Coordinates of C-alpha atoms in Angstrom, one line a residue:
X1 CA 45.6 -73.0 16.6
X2 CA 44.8 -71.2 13.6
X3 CA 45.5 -67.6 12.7
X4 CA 41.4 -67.1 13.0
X5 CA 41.3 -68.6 16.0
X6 CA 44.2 -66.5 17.2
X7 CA 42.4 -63.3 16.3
X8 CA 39.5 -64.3 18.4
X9 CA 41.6 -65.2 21.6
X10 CA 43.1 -61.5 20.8
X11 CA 39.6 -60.3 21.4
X12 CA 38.6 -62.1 24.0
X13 CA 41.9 -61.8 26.0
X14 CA 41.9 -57.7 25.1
X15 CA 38.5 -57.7 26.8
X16 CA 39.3 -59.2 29.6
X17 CA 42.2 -57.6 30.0
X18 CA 40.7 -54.4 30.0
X19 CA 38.4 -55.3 32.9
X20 CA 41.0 -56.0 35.3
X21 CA 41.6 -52.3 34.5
X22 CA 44.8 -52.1 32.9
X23 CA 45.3 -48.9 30.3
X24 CA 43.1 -49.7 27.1
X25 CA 45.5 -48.1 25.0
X26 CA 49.1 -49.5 26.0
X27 CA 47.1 -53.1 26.5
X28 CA 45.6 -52.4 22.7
X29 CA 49.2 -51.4 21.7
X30 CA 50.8 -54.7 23.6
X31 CA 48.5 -56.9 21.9
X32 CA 48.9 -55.4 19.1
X33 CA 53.0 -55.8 18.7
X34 CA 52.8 -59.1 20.7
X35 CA 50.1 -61.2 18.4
X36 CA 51.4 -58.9 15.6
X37 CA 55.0 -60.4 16.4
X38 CA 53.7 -63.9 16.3
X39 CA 52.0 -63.7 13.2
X40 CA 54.4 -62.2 10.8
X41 CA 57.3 -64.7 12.9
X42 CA 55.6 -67.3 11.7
X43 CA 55.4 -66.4 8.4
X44 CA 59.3 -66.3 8.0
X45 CA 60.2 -63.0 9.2
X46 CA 63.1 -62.6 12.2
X47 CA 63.2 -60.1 15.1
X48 CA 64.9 -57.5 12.6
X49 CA 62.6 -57.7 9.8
X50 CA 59.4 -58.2 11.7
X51 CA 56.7 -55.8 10.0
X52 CA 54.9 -55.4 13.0
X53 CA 57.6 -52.6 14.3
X54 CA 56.9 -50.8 10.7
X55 CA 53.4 -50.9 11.1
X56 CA 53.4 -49.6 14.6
X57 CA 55.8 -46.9 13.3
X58 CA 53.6 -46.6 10.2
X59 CA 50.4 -46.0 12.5
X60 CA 51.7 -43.3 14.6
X61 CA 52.5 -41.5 11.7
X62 CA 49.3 -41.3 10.6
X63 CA 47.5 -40.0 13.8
X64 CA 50.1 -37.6 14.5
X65 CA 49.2 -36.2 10.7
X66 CA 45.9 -36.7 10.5
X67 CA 44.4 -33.4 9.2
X68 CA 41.1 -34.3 10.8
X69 CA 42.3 -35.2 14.7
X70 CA 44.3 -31.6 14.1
X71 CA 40.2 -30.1 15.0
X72 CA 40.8 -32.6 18.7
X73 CA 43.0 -30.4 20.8
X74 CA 41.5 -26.9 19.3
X75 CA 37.8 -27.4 20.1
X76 CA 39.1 -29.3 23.5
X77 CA 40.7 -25.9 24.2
X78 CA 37.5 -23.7 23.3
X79 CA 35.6 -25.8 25.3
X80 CA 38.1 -25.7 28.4
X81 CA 38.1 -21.7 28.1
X82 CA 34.6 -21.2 28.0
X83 CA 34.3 -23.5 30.9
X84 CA 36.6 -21.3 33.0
X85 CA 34.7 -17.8 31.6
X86 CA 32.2 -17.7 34.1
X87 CA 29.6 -17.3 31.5
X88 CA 27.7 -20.4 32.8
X89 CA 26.1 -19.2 35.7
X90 CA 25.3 -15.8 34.0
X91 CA 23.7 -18.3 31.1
X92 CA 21.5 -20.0 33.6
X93 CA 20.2 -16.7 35.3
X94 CA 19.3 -15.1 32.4
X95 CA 17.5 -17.9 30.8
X96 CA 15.8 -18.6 33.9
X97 CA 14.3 -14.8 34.3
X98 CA 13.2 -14.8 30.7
X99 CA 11.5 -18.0 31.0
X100 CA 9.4 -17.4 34.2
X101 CA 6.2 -18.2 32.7
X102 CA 6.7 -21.3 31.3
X103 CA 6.1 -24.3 33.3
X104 CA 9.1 -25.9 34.4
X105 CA 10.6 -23.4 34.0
X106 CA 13.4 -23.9 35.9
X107 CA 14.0 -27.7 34.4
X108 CA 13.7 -25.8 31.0
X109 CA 16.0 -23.1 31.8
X110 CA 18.9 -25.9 32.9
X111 CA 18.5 -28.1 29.9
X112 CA 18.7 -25.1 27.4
X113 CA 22.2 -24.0 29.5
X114 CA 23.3 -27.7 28.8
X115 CA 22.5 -27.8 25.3
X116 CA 24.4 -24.7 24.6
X117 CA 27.2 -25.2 27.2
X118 CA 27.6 -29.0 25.9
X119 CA 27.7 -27.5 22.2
X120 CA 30.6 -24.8 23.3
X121 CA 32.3 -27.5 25.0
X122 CA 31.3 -31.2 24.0
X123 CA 32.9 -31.9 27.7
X124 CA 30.2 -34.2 29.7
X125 CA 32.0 -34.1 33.0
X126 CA 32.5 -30.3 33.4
X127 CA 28.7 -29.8 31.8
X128 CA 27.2 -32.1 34.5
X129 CA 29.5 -31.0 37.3
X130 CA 28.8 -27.4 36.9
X131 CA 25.5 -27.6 36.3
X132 CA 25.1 -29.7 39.1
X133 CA 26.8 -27.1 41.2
X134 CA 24.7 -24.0 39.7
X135 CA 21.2 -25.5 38.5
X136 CA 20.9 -28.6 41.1
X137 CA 21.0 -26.6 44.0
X138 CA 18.6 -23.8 42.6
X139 CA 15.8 -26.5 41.4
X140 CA 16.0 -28.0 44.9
X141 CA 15.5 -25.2 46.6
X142 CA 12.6 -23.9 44.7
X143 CA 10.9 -27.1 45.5
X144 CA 11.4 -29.0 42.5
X145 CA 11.3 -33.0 42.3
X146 CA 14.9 -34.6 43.5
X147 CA 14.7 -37.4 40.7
X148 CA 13.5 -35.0 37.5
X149 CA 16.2 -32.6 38.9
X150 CA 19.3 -35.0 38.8
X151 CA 17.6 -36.7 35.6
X152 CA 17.3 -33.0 33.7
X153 CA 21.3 -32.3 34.6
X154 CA 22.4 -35.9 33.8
X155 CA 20.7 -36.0 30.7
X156 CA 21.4 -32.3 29.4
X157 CA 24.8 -32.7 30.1
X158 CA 25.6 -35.2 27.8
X159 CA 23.9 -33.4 24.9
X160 CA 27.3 -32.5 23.5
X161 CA 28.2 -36.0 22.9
X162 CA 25.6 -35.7 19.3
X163 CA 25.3 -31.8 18.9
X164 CA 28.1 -30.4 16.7
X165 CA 30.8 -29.5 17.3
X166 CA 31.2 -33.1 19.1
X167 CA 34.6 -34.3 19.8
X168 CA 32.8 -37.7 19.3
X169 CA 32.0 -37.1 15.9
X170 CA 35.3 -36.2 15.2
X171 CA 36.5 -38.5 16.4
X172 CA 34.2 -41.0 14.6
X173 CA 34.8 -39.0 11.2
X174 CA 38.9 -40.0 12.2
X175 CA 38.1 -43.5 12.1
X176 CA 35.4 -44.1 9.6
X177 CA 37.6 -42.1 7.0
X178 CA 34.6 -39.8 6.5
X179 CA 33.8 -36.0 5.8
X180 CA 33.3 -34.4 9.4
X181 CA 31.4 -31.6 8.1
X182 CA 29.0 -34.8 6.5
X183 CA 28.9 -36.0 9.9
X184 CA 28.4 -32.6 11.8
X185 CA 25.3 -31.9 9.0
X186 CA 23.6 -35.3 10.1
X187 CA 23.9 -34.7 14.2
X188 CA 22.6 -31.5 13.6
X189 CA 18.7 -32.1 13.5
X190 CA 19.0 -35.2 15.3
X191 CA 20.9 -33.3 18.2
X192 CA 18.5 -30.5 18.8
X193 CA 15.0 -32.8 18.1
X194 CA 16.8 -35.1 21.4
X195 CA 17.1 -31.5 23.5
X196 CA 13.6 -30.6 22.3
X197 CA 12.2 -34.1 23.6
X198 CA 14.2 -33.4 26.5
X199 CA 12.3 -29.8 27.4
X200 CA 8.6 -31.3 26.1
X201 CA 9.2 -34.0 28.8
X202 CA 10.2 -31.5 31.2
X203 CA 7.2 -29.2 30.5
X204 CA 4.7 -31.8 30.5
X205 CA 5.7 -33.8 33.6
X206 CA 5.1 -29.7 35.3
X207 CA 2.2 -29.6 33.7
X208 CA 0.7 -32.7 34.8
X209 CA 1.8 -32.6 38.6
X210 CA 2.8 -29.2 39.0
X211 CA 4.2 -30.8 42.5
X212 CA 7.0 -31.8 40.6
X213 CA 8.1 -28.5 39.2
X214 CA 6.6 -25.4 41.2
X215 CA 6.1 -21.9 40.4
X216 CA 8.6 -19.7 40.8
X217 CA 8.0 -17.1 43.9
X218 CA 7.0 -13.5 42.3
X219 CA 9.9 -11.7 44.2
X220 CA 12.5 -13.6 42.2
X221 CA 11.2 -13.7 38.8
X222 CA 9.5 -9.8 38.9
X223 CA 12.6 -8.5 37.1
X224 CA 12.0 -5.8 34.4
X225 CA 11.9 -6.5 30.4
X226 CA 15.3 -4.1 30.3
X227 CA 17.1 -5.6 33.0
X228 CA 16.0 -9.7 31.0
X229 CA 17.1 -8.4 27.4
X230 CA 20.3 -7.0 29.1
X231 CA 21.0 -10.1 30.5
X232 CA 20.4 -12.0 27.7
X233 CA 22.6 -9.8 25.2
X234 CA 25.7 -9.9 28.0
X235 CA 25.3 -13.6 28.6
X236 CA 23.2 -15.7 25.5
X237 CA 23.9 -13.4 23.1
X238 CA 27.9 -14.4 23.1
X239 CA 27.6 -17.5 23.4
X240 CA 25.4 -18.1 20.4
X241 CA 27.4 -16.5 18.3
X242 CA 30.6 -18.2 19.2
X243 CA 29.0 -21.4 18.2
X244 CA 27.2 -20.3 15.3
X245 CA 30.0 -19.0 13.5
X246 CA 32.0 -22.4 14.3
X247 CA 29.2 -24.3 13.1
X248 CA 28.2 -22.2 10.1
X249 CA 31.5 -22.1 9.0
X250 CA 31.7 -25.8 8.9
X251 CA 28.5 -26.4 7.8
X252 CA 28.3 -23.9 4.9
X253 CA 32.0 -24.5 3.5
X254 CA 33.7 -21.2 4.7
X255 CA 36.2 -23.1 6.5
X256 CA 37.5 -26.6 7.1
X257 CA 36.5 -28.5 11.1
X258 CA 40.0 -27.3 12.0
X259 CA 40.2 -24.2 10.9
X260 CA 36.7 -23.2 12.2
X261 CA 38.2 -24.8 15.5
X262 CA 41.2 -22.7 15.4
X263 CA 38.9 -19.7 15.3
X264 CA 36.5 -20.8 17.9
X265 CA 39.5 -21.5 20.4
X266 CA 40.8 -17.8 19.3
X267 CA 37.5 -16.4 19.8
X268 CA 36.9 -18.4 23.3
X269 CA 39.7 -16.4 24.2
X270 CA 38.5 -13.3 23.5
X271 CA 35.2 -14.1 25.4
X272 CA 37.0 -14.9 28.2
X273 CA 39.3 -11.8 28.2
X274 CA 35.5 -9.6 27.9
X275 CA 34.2 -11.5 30.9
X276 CA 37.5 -10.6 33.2
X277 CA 38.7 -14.0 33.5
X278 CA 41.3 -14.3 31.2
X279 CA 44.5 -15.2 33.2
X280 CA 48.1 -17.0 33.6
X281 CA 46.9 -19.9 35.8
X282 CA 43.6 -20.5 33.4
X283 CA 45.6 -20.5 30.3
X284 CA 48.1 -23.1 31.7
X285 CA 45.2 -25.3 33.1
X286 CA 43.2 -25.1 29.9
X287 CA 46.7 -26.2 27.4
X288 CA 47.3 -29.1 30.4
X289 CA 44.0 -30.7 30.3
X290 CA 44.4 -30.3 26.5
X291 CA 47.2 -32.1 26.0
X292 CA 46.6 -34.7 28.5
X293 CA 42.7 -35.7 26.6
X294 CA 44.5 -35.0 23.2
X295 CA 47.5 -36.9 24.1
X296 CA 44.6 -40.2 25.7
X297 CA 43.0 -40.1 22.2
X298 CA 46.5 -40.2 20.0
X299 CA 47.4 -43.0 22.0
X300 CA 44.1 -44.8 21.7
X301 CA 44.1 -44.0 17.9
X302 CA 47.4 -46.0 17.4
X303 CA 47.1 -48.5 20.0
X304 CA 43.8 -49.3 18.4
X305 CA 44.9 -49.2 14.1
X306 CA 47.7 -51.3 15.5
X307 CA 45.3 -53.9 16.8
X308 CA 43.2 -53.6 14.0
X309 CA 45.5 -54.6 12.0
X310 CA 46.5 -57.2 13.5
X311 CA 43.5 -58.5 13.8
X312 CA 42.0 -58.6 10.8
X313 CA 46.0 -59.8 9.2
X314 CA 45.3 -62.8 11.8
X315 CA 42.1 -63.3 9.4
X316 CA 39.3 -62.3 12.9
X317 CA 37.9 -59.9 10.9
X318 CA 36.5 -62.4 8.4
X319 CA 35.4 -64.4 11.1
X320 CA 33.5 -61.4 12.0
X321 CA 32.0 -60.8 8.9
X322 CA 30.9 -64.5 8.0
X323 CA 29.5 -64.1 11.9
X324 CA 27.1 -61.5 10.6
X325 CA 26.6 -62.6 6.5
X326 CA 25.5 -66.2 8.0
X327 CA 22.9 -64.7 9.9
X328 CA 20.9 -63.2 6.7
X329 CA 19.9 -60.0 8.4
X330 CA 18.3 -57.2 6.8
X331 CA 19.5 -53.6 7.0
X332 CA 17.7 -53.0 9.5
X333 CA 18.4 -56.2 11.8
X334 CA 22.1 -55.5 11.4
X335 CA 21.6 -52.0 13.0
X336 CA 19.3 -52.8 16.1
X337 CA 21.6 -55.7 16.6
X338 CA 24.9 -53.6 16.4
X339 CA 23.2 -50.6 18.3
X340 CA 22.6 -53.4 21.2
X341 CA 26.2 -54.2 21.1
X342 CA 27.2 -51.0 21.7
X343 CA 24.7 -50.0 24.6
X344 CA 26.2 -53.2 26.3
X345 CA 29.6 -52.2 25.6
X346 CA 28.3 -48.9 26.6
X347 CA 28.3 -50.3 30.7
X348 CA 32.0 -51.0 31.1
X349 CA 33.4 -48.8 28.7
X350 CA 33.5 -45.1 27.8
X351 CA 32.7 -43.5 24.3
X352 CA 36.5 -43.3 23.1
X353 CA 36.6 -47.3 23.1
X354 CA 33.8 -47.6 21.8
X355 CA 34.4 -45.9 18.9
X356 CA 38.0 -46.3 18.4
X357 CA 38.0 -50.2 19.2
X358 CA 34.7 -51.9 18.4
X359 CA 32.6 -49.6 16.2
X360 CA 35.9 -50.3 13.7
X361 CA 35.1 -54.1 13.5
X362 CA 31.4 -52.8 12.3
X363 CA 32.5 -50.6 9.9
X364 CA 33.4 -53.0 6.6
X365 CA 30.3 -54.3 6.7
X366 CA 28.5 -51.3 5.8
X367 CA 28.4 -52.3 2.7
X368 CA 26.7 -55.5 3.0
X369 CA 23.9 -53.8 3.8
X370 CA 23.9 -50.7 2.3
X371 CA 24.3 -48.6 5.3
X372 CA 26.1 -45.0 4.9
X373 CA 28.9 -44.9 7.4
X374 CA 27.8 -41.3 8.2
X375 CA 24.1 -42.4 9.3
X376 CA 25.8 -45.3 11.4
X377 CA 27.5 -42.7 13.3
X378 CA 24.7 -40.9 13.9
X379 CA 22.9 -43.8 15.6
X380 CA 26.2 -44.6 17.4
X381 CA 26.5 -41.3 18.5
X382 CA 23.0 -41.6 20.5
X383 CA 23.7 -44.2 21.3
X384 CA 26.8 -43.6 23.6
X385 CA 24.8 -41.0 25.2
X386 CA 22.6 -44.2 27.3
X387 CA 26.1 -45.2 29.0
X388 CA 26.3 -42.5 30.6
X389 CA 23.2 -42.3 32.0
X390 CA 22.4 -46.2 32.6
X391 CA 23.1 -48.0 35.6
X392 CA 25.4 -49.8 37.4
X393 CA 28.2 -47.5 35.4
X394 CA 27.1 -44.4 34.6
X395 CA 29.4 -41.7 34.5
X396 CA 27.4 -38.3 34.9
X397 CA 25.4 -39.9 37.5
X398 CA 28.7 -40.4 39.2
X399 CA 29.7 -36.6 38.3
X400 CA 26.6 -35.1 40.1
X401 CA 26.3 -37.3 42.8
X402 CA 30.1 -35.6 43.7
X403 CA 29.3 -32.2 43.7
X404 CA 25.6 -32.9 44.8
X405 CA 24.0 -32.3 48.4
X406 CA 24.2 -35.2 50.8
X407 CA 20.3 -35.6 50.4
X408 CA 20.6 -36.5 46.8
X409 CA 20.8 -40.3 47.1
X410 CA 22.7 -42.3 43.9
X411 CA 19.5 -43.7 43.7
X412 CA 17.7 -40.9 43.0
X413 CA 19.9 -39.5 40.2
X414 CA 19.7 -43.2 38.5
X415 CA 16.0 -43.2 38.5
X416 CA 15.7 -39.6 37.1
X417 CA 17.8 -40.7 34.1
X418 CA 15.7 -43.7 33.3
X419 CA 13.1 -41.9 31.2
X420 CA 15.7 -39.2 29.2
X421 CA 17.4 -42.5 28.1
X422 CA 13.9 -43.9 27.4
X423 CA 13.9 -40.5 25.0
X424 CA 17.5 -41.4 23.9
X425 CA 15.4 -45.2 22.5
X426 CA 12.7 -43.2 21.1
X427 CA 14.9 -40.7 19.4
X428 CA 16.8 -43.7 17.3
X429 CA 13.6 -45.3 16.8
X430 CA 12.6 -42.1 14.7
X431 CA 15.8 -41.8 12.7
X432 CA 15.6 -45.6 11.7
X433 CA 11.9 -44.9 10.9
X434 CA 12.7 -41.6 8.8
X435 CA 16.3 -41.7 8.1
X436 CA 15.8 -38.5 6.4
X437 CA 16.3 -37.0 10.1
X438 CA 19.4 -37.6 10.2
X439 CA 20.4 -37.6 6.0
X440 CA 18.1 -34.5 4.6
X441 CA 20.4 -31.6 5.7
X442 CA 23.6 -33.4 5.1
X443 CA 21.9 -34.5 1.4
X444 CA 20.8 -31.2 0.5
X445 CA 23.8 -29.2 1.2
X446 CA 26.1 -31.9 -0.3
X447 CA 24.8 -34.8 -1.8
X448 CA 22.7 -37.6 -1.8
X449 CA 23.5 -40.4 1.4
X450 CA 21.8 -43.7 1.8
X451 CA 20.2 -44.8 5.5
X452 CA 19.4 -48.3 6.0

C-alpha cells in the first residue's frame, strides 16, 4: 500500500471511528501518532528518533501559545457571566413592551433577545435553552403558532455562531492563520442581514395569518412610555454597550480579539455584580465550564494539526487536491460543492470538527481558485448554523425540546426550523451573488479582499 493510499484509509478509518462514538480528539491524536509512527518508521527512523513524538510535542506548543485561541477562554467566560446575570428575562420583557405594536411582536421580541444574547455569549445551547424556558412558554400562551414558536427560538439561538464576537470565528481565524478582526469585519453585515431575514419572516408570516401570531391582550402591553424607556435603559441599554465596546474595539483597532475579550469578561463581571448576581458558586461554575470547553478545543486543535500532518506527510492531501484540480471547477463550483460537504458533515458532527478537522483539508486550495480564506469562512460560518437546525441531528432542536412543554412534539420544533434554514440557503446565495456583503466593511477599514 502506498503512502497515498495510507492517508486515505486514515480518513476513512478516522470517520468511521468517530461514528461509533469514540472522543474525536484522542481518536484524531491516536491516528495521528500511530499512522505518523508508521510513516516516518519506514523511512528509517527507530522508536527513539521517531519525529512523530517531536511533532506531537511541537503541536501542543503551538495551541497552548497561540495568541489568537488566548481570546477562547475570555469571551467563553463573558458569555458564561452574562448567562448567569439574570439580564435575559429582563431583555425579553422590555423588548416585548416596546414592541407591542408590531405584528409579531412577540416572535420579534424573542429573536432580537437571541441576537443580542447569542452576540454576548456565542453559546447556542444556553441561548436556546433559556429562551426556550422564558420566550417559549410566553409565545404559547399568548396563542402563538407551536411550529413558528420553536422555529423563531431554534433559529435565533444559533445567531451567535456568525455574529461577532463568535467563538467560531475564532476559532476558524486559529486554523486558517488569518486576522480575526478581518474575519469579525466580514460576519458583521452578513450576521445581522440573517437576523433581519429572520424578523421580516416573522412579521410577514403575522401579517399574512395573523392566526399564527396574535395580538397581544391590552392589559399586558398598556404599560406607560416611562415605565418602557426605564426598562429599556436597566436591561437593553447594558447590554449593548458591553458588546459594542468589545466589538468596536476590535473592529476599529483600539485593541487586539484578546484584549477586547479580557475587557468584556471584566466588564461581564461588573454587570453581573450591578444586577445582584455576582456570587462564589457563579464565579466557580462560570471558570469550570470555561476550562472544560477551552480545555475540548486545545485538545481538538492538537489532536487535529497532529493528524494533519500526518496526513498530508503520507502525501492524502495531494490526493485531495488532484481530487478537486481534475474536476476543472470554477470558483464558484468549488464553493457550492465544498459548502455541500460541510452541511453533510454538518448531520453527524458539530461545528468544532468541522472546522478544526475538514474545513483544513479545504483550505490550500484557496488558492486554486482565487478564493480569500476570510470570505470562505464566512460561508462556512453559515453554513454550520443549518446543522443545528436540520434533521435527524439537530442540536437546538434537541435543546428546546428538553426544557419544552410536553405538548411541543420533536416534530413540531423540526418543522419550524425548516424555513429559517431555508433563510440560512438564501442568505449564502446573496453573499456568493454580491460578495461585497460579506468583503466591503472588512475592505474598507483594511484592505482590499478577493470573493470567488
Amino acid at each position: 500500500m502506498t503512502d497515498p493510499q495510507l492517508g486515505m484509509l486514515m480518513l476513512g478509518l478516522f470517520i468511521f471511528i468517530i461514528m461509533l462514538g469514540f472522543p474525536i480528539a484522542f481518536t484524531l491524536m491516536a491516528m495521528g501518532v500511530s499512522f505518523g509512527y508508521y510513516a516516518y518508521y519506514t523511512a528509517g527512523q527507530d522508536f527513539f528518533q521517531n519525529r512523530i513524538f517531536t511533532l506531537l510535542v511541537q503541536k501542543t506548543f503551538e495551541v497552548t501559545s497561540s495568541d489568537v485561541l488566548v481570546a477562547v477562554p475570555l469571551f467563553l467566560f463573558m458569555g458564561y457571566l452574562v448567562e448567569r446575570a439574570n439580564i435575559l428575562d429582563r431583555l425579553f420583557q422590555s423588548l416585548q413592551l416596546s414592541m407591542k405594536h408590531v405584528p409579531g411582536a412577540l416572535a420579534v421580541a424573542t429573536l432580537i433577545t437571541c441576537a443580542m444574547f447569542a452576540t454576548a455569549t456565542g453559546i447556542v445551547g444556553a441561548v436556546v435553552t433559556l429562551m426556550g424556558l422564558l420566550a417559549l412558554p410566553a409565545m404559547l400562551r399568548a396563542g402563538y403558532d407551536t411550529k413558528l414558536s420553536a422555529g423563531v427560538v431554534c433559529a435565533g439561538g444559533c445567531l451567535g455562531i456568525l455574529i461577532p464576537p463568535s467563538i467560531l470565528l475564532i476559532v476558524y481565524a486559529a486554523t486558517a492563520g488569518v486576522s480575526a478582526v478581518k474575519l469579525y469585519a466580514a460576519a458583521f453585515i452578513p450576521g445581522f442581514l440573517l437576523a433581519l431575514l429572520y424578523i421580516l419572516y416573522a412579521m410577514a408570516r403575522a401579517i399574512i395569518n395573523p392566526a399564527l401570531a396574535p395580538k397581544l391582550p391590552p392589559e399586558q402591553t398598556n404599560v406607560p412610555l416611562s415605565t418602557v424607556i426605564w426598562a429599556l435603559a436597566t436591561s437593553f441599554l447594558p447590554l449593548a454597550l458591553l458588546i459594542a465596546s468589545v466589538l468596536g474595539a476590535i473592529l476599529f483597532g483600539l485593541a487586539t480579539p484578546s484584549e477586547a475579550a479580557a475587557v468584556g469578561a471584566l466588564m461581564s463581571i461588573v454587570l453581573a455584580a450591578a444586577y445582584r448576581s455576582l456570587n462564589f458558586t457563579m464565579m466557580r461554575e462560570s471558570v469550570y465550564l470555561t476550562v472544560r470547553a477551552t480545555a475540548m478545543v486545545c485538545y481538538l486543535f492538537i489532536g487535529s494539526w497532529t493528524f494533519s500532518a500526518v496526513f498530508a506527510v503520507l502525501g492524502g492531501q495531494s490526493v485531495v487536491e488532484q481530487f478537486f484540480t481534475s474536476m476543472n471547477l470554477s470558483p464558484i463550483g468549488f464553493l457550492l460543492l465544498t459548502q455541500v460537504i460541510i452541511f453533510l458533515l454538518g448531520w453527524p458532527l458539530e461545528w468544532t470538527e468541522i472546522i478544526i478537522i475538514f474545513v483544513p483539508i479545504f483550505l490550500p486550495l484557496l488558492p486554486n481558485y482565487g478564493i480569500d480564506p476570510i470570505f470562505f469562512g464566512i460561508l462556512v460560518a453559515l453554513n454550520t448554523q443549518t446543522a443545528f437546525n436540520t434533521p435527524p441531528v439537530a442540536m437546538s432542536a434537541f435543546y428546546l425540546k428538553g426544557v419544552a412543554p410536553p405538548q411541543v412534539k420533536l416534530t413540531d420544533i423540526f418543522s419550524g426550523t425548516l424555513p429559517f434554514v431555508g433563510l440560512v440557503f438564501f442568505t449564502m446565495a446573496l453573499v456568493y451573488i454580491f460578495p461585497g456583503i460579506a468583503l466591503w466593511l472588512p475592505g474598507y477599514l483594511y484592505g482590499s479582499l478577493t470573493g470567488p
